[in-house]
PDB file of C-alpha atoms in Angstrom:
ATOM      1  CA  LEU A   1       0.547  -8.115 -12.537  1.00  0.00           C
ATOM      2  CA  LEU A   2       1.907  -4.574 -12.142  1.00  0.00           C
ATOM      3  CA  ASN A   3       4.168  -2.260 -14.101  1.00  0.00           C
ATOM      4  CA  LEU A   4       6.402  -0.766 -11.412  1.00  0.00           C
ATOM      5  CA  ALA A   5       8.266   2.263 -12.696  1.00  0.00           C
ATOM      6  CA  GLY A   6       8.794   4.560  -9.682  1.00  0.00           C
ATOM      7  CA  ILE A   7       7.126   6.385  -6.813  1.00  0.00           C
ATOM      8  CA  GLY A   8       6.279   9.895  -5.647  1.00  0.00           C
ATOM      9  CA  ALA A   9       6.357  11.216  -2.106  1.00  0.00           C
ATOM     10  CA  THR A  10       3.312  13.486  -2.225  1.00  0.00           C
ATOM     11  CA  ALA A  11       0.975  14.876  -4.811  1.00  0.00           C
ATOM     12  CA  GLY A  12       2.999  18.104  -4.709  1.00  0.00           C
ATOM     13  CA  ASP A  13       6.272  16.247  -5.211  1.00  0.00           C
ATOM     14  CA  GLN A  14       4.963  14.217  -8.146  1.00  0.00           C
ATOM     15  CA  GLU A  15       5.833  16.779 -10.866  1.00  0.00           C
ATOM     16  CA  LEU A  16       9.363  17.268  -9.498  1.00  0.00           C
ATOM     17  CA  LEU A  17       9.954  13.507  -9.321  1.00  0.00           C
ATOM     18  CA  VAL A  18       8.777  13.006 -12.903  1.00  0.00           C
ATOM     19  CA  ARG A  19      11.200  15.688 -14.125  1.00  0.00           C
ATOM     20  CA  ARG A  20      14.135  14.620 -11.962  1.00  0.00           C
ATOM     21  CA  HIS A  21      13.807  10.827 -11.908  1.00  0.00           C
ATOM     22  CA  GLY A  22      11.333   9.920 -14.661  1.00  0.00           C
ATOM     23  CA  VAL A  23       8.924   8.705 -11.962  1.00  0.00           C
ATOM     24  CA  ASP A  24       5.160   8.387 -12.503  1.00  0.00           C
ATOM     25  CA  VAL A  25       3.084   7.148  -9.578  1.00  0.00           C
ATOM     26  CA  GLY A  26       0.173   6.090 -11.801  1.00  0.00           C
ATOM     27  CA  GLU A  27       2.511   3.894 -13.842  1.00  0.00           C
ATOM     28  CA  LEU A  28       3.939   2.418 -10.629  1.00  0.00           C
ATOM     29  CA  LEU A  29       0.661   1.060  -9.396  1.00  0.00           C
ATOM     30  CA  CYS A  30      -1.364   0.272 -12.452  1.00  0.00           C
ATOM     31  CA  GLY A  31       0.938   0.439 -15.458  1.00  0.00           C
ATOM     32  CA  PRO A  32      -0.002   1.967 -18.766  1.00  0.00           C
ATOM     33  CA  GLU A  33      -3.708   1.958 -19.527  1.00  0.00           C
ATOM     34  CA  GLN A  34      -4.556  -1.247 -21.332  1.00  0.00           C
ATOM     35  CA  PRO A  35      -8.008  -1.828 -22.794  1.00  0.00           C
ATOM     36  CA  GLY A  36      -9.596  -4.936 -21.325  1.00  0.00           C
ATOM     37  CA  ARG A  37      -7.228  -5.093 -18.342  1.00  0.00           C
ATOM     38  CA  PRO A  38      -9.274  -6.138 -15.292  1.00  0.00           C
ATOM     39  CA  PRO A  39      -9.389  -3.730 -12.363  1.00  0.00           C
ATOM     40  CA  LEU A  40      -7.406  -4.619  -9.263  1.00  0.00           C
ATOM     41  CA  ASP A  41      -8.397  -4.730  -5.610  1.00  0.00           C
ATOM     42  CA  VAL A  42      -5.606  -2.692  -3.999  1.00  0.00           C
ATOM     43  CA  GLY A  43      -4.836  -2.630  -0.283  1.00  0.00           C
ATOM     44  CA  TRP A  44      -4.015   1.037   0.296  1.00  0.00           C
ATOM     45  CA  TYR A  45      -3.092   3.185   3.285  1.00  0.00           C
ATOM     46  CA  LEU A  46      -3.455   6.796   4.359  1.00  0.00           C
ATOM     47  CA  ALA A  47      -0.048   8.247   5.208  1.00  0.00           C
ATOM     48  CA  THR A  48       0.715   9.122   8.800  1.00  0.00           C
ATOM     49  CA  ASP A  49       3.841   9.937  10.827  1.00  0.00           C
ATOM     50  CA  GLY A  50       6.118  10.654   7.848  1.00  0.00           C
ATOM     51  CA  GLU A  51       5.036   7.728   5.646  1.00  0.00           C
ATOM     52  CA  VAL A  52       5.114   8.194   1.885  1.00  0.00           C
ATOM     53  CA  ASP A  53       1.905   9.973   0.888  1.00  0.00           C
ATOM     54  CA  LEU A  54       0.459   8.368  -2.249  1.00  0.00           C
ATOM     55  CA  GLY A  55      -2.743  10.405  -2.166  1.00  0.00           C
ATOM     56  CA  GLY A  56      -1.936  12.107  -5.456  1.00  0.00           C
ATOM     57  CA  VAL A  57      -2.650   8.936  -7.458  1.00  0.00           C
ATOM     58  CA  VAL A  58      -5.946   7.884  -5.826  1.00  0.00           C
ATOM     59  CA  ASP A  59      -8.220   9.537  -8.402  1.00  0.00           C
ATOM     60  CA  GLU A  60      -6.232   8.054 -11.299  1.00  0.00           C
ATOM     61  CA  LEU A  61      -6.500   4.556  -9.853  1.00  0.00           C
ATOM     62  CA  ARG A  62     -10.229   4.937  -9.321  1.00  0.00           C
ATOM     63  CA  ASP A  63     -10.671   6.383 -12.817  1.00  0.00           C
ATOM     64  CA  ARG A  64      -9.059   3.217 -14.176  1.00  0.00           C
ATOM     65  CA  GLY A  65     -11.567   1.094 -12.255  1.00  0.00           C
ATOM     66  CA  HIS A  66      -9.293  -0.136  -9.472  1.00  0.00           C
ATOM     67  CA  ARG A  67     -10.925  -0.616  -6.084  1.00  0.00           C
ATOM     68  CA  LEU A  68      -9.063   0.715  -3.044  1.00  0.00           C
ATOM     69  CA  TRP A  69      -9.240  -0.898   0.394  1.00  0.00           C
ATOM     70  CA  LEU A  70      -7.935   0.654   3.620  1.00  0.00           C
ATOM     71  CA  PRO A  71      -6.632  -1.274   6.629  1.00  0.00           C
ATOM     72  CA  VAL A  72      -8.883  -1.522   9.664  1.00  0.00           C
ATOM     73  CA  VAL A  73      -7.369  -2.688  12.937  1.00  0.00           C
ATOM     74  CA  GLY A  74      -9.362  -4.953  15.220  1.00  0.00           C
ATOM     75  CA  PRO A  75      -9.373  -4.961  19.011  1.00  0.00           C
ATOM     76  CA  ASP A  76      -7.226  -8.104  19.061  1.00  0.00           C
ATOM     77  CA  THR A  77      -4.313  -6.827  16.862  1.00  0.00           C
ATOM     78  CA  THR A  78      -5.880  -8.216  13.697  1.00  0.00           C
ATOM     79  CA  MET A  79      -6.163  -6.215  10.506  1.00  0.00           C
ATOM     80  CA  ARG A  80      -8.636  -6.497   7.629  1.00  0.00           C
ATOM     81  CA  PHE A  81      -9.376  -4.174   4.733  1.00  0.00           C
ATOM     82  CA  ARG A  82     -12.535  -2.149   4.019  1.00  0.00           C
ATOM     83  CA  ARG A  83     -13.503  -0.696   0.676  1.00  0.00           C
ATOM     84  CA  TRP A  84     -12.694   3.006   0.407  1.00  0.00           C
ATOM     85  CA  GLU A  85     -14.640   5.067  -2.068  1.00  0.00           C
ATOM     86  CA  THR A  86     -14.974   8.800  -2.571  1.00  0.00           C
ATOM     87  CA  ARG A  87     -17.942   9.133  -0.209  1.00  0.00           C
ATOM     88  CA  THR A  88     -17.053   6.449   2.317  1.00  0.00           C
ATOM     89  CA  GLU A  89     -17.832   7.476   5.876  1.00  0.00           C
ATOM     90  CA  MET A  90     -14.649   7.522   7.965  1.00  0.00           C
ATOM     91  CA  THR A  91     -13.823   7.236  11.644  1.00  0.00           C
ATOM     92  CA  THR A  92     -10.533   7.446  13.551  1.00  0.00           C
ATOM     93  CA  ASN A  93      -9.019   4.335  15.135  1.00  0.00           C
ATOM     94  CA  ARG A  94      -7.206   4.160  18.476  1.00  0.00           C
ATOM     95  CA  TYR A  95      -3.945   5.209  16.776  1.00  0.00           C
ATOM     96  CA  GLY A  96      -5.508   8.340  15.280  1.00  0.00           C
ATOM     97  CA  ILE A  97      -5.555   6.879  11.743  1.00  0.00           C
ATOM     98  CA  PRO A  98      -8.691   7.294   9.606  1.00  0.00           C
ATOM     99  CA  GLU A  99     -10.556   4.070   8.722  1.00  0.00           C
ATOM    100  CA  PRO A 100     -13.731   3.389   6.739  1.00  0.00           C
ATOM    101  CA  VAL A 101     -16.789   2.785   8.890  1.00  0.00           C
ATOM    102  CA  ALA A 102     -18.226  -0.745   8.614  1.00  0.00           C
ATOM    103  CA  SER A 103     -21.179  -1.010   6.250  1.00  0.00           C
ATOM    104  CA  ALA A 104     -24.128  -3.004   7.579  1.00  0.00           C
ATOM    105  CA  ASP A 105     -25.674  -2.722   4.100  1.00  0.00           C
ATOM    106  CA  ASP A 106     -22.719  -4.345   2.326  1.00  0.00           C
ATOM    107  CA  PRO A 107     -20.926  -7.183   4.134  1.00  0.00           C
ATOM    108  CA  THR A 108     -18.663  -7.647   1.060  1.00  0.00           C
ATOM    109  CA  ALA A 109     -17.112  -4.234   1.776  1.00  0.00           C
ATOM    110  CA  GLU A 110     -14.649  -5.867   4.194  1.00  0.00           C
ATOM    111  CA  ARG A 111     -12.149  -8.619   3.468  1.00  0.00           C
ATOM    112  CA  PRO A 112      -8.825 -10.093   4.569  1.00  0.00           C
ATOM    113  CA  ALA A 113      -5.606  -9.319   2.687  1.00  0.00           C
ATOM    114  CA  SER A 114      -6.005 -12.647   0.888  1.00  0.00           C
ATOM    115  CA  GLY A 115      -9.052 -11.160  -0.868  1.00  0.00           C
ATOM    116  CA  LEU A 116      -6.935  -8.466  -2.544  1.00  0.00           C
ATOM    117  CA  ASP A 117      -4.668  -8.483  -5.595  1.00  0.00           C
ATOM    118  CA  VAL A 118      -1.945  -6.232  -4.229  1.00  0.00           C
ATOM    119  CA  VAL A 119      -1.193  -4.564  -0.892  1.00  0.00           C
ATOM    120  CA  ILE A 120       0.798  -1.341  -0.642  1.00  0.00           C
ATOM    121  CA  VAL A 121       2.733  -1.541   2.631  1.00  0.00           C
ATOM    122  CA  PRO A 122       4.011   1.576   4.413  1.00  0.00           C
ATOM    123  CA  SER A 123       7.420   1.191   6.003  1.00  0.00           C
ATOM    124  CA  VAL A 124       9.697   2.858   8.524  1.00  0.00           C
ATOM    125  CA  VAL A 125      12.775   0.970   7.270  1.00  0.00           C
ATOM    126  CA  LEU A 126      13.186  -1.282   4.196  1.00  0.00           C
ATOM    127  CA  ASP A 127      16.039  -3.368   2.900  1.00  0.00           C
ATOM    128  CA  ARG A 128      17.160  -4.520  -0.530  1.00  0.00           C
ATOM    129  CA  VAL A 129      15.967  -8.110  -0.028  1.00  0.00           C
ATOM    130  CA  GLY A 130      12.336  -7.362   0.835  1.00  0.00           C
ATOM    131  CA  HIS A 131      12.312  -7.021   4.611  1.00  0.00           C
ATOM    132  CA  ARG A 132      10.658  -4.091   6.335  1.00  0.00           C
ATOM    133  CA  VAL A 133      10.034  -2.594   9.718  1.00  0.00           C
ATOM    134  CA  GLY A 134       6.804  -0.773  10.415  1.00  0.00           C
ATOM    135  CA  PHE A 135       5.723   0.845  13.659  1.00  0.00           C
ATOM    136  CA  GLY A 136       6.267  -2.407  15.553  1.00  0.00           C
ATOM    137  CA  ALA A 137       2.812  -3.825  16.225  1.00  0.00           C
ATOM    138  CA  GLY A 138       2.965  -6.486  13.469  1.00  0.00           C
ATOM    139  CA  TYR A 139      -0.420  -5.744  11.895  1.00  0.00           C
ATOM    140  CA  TYR A 140       0.766  -6.124   8.302  1.00  0.00           C
ATOM    141  CA  ASP A 141       2.798  -9.261   9.058  1.00  0.00           C
ATOM    142  CA  ARG A 142      -0.227 -10.978  10.621  1.00  0.00           C
ATOM    143  CA  ALA A 143      -2.598  -9.807   7.882  1.00  0.00           C
ATOM    144  CA  LEU A 144      -0.271 -10.962   5.088  1.00  0.00           C
ATOM    145  CA  ALA A 145       0.999 -14.183   6.705  1.00  0.00           C
ATOM    146  CA  ASP A 146      -1.257 -16.551   4.752  1.00  0.00           C
ATOM    147  CA  ALA A 147      -2.172 -14.266   1.852  1.00  0.00           C
ATOM    148  CA  THR A 148      -1.085 -14.930  -1.712  1.00  0.00           C
ATOM    149  CA  VAL A 149      -0.984 -11.312  -2.766  1.00  0.00           C
ATOM    150  CA  THR A 150       1.636  -9.038  -4.353  1.00  0.00           C
ATOM    151  CA  THR A 151       3.168  -6.831  -1.665  1.00  0.00           C
ATOM    152  CA  ILE A 152       4.800  -3.505  -2.444  1.00  0.00           C
ATOM    153  CA  GLY A 153       6.731  -1.831   0.352  1.00  0.00           C
ATOM    154  CA  VAL A 154       7.102   1.923   0.010  1.00  0.00           C
ATOM    155  CA  GLY A 155       9.440   4.336   1.719  1.00  0.00           C
ATOM    156  CA  PHE A 156      11.896   7.115   1.031  1.00  0.00           C
ATOM    157  CA  ALA A 157      15.451   6.332  -0.121  1.00  0.00           C
ATOM    158  CA  VAL A 158      16.816   7.493   3.243  1.00  0.00           C
ATOM    159  CA  GLN A 159      14.816   4.647   4.846  1.00  0.00           C
ATOM    160  CA  LEU A 160      16.521   1.975   2.715  1.00  0.00           C
ATOM    161  CA  VAL A 161      19.279  -0.102   4.304  1.00  0.00           C
ATOM    162  CA  GLU A 162      21.326  -2.956   2.860  1.00  0.00           C
ATOM    163  CA  GLU A 163      19.823  -5.670   5.056  1.00  0.00           C
ATOM    164  CA  LEU A 164      17.603  -6.077   8.099  1.00  0.00           C
ATOM    165  CA  THR A 165      17.557  -9.113  10.352  1.00  0.00           C
ATOM    166  CA  PRO A 166      14.042 -10.519   9.931  1.00  0.00           C
ATOM    167  CA  GLN A 167      12.047 -12.205  12.633  1.00  0.00           C
ATOM    168  CA  PRO A 168      10.376 -15.573  11.864  1.00  0.00           C
ATOM    169  CA  TRP A 169       6.954 -13.898  11.553  1.00  0.00           C
ATOM    170  CA  ASP A 170       8.099 -11.130   9.171  1.00  0.00           C
ATOM    171  CA  VAL A 171       6.541 -11.219   5.709  1.00  0.00           C
ATOM    172  CA  THR A 172       8.953 -10.600   2.820  1.00  0.00           C
ATOM    173  CA  LEU A 173       7.887  -7.992   0.267  1.00  0.00           C
ATOM    174  CA  ASP A 174       7.684  -8.708  -3.461  1.00  0.00           C
ATOM    175  CA  VAL A 175       8.776  -5.208  -4.429  1.00  0.00           C
ATOM    176  CA  VAL A 176      10.554  -2.385  -2.601  1.00  0.00           C
ATOM    177  CA  VAL A 177       9.950   1.119  -3.936  1.00  0.00           C
ATOM    178  CA  THR A 178      11.549   4.394  -2.930  1.00  0.00           C
ATOM    179  CA  ASP A 179      11.700   7.834  -4.483  1.00  0.00           C
ATOM    180  CA  GLU A 180      14.969   6.748  -6.131  1.00  0.00           C
ATOM    181  CA  GLY A 181      13.996   3.423  -7.639  1.00  0.00           C
ATOM    182  CA  VAL A 182      12.367   0.025  -7.632  1.00  0.00           C
ATOM    183  CA  ILE A 183      13.768  -3.291  -6.428  1.00  0.00           C
ATOM    184  CA  ARG A 184      11.778  -6.206  -7.851  1.00  0.00           C
ATOM    185  CA  LEU A 185      12.091  -9.310  -5.726  1.00  0.00           C
ATOM    186  CA  GLY A 186       9.217 -11.692  -6.305  1.00  0.00           C
ATOM    187  CA  ALA A 187       6.523  -9.709  -8.128  1.00  0.00           C
ATOM    188  CA  THR A 188       5.086 -10.996 -11.352  1.00  0.00           C
TER     189      THR A 188
END
């Protein structure tokens, strides 16, 4: 499904990471351009509180036809995804994180994680077997619990530990990516 070659921390860090580690964020998420390859529906996030900022690759993904979807938290600790385009109207949720405003004109602009091809998952701590810790509210675990979707956890190398003790409700990632490498676990 994806060609996972590396990751960058921010748009400004991308050039340094390519030189130092051979990392290319565009290659990470969508692989080399391939004529006829169908576009993907990608669950995305906007970095906050020290999360890896992948904003530098957004235009490239869109140029390749991929559709980006941002998480939207519900009042009852649920999370769905809304389509995020260049001119999407945004609002701020109760955590201070920007979210796309619901579109009354297009009810297909919102979907559960199961309606996506891949979800990029921000992480506070990751391990080498696909477990992660976020900010503790469990939004991603609930959203991904019944979804058959490729999950890619991203973080910095300093956030990677050998092993976390998962809880029964924790969703295991298919791929773990840091600024120093990629650990492929279950991704195709």
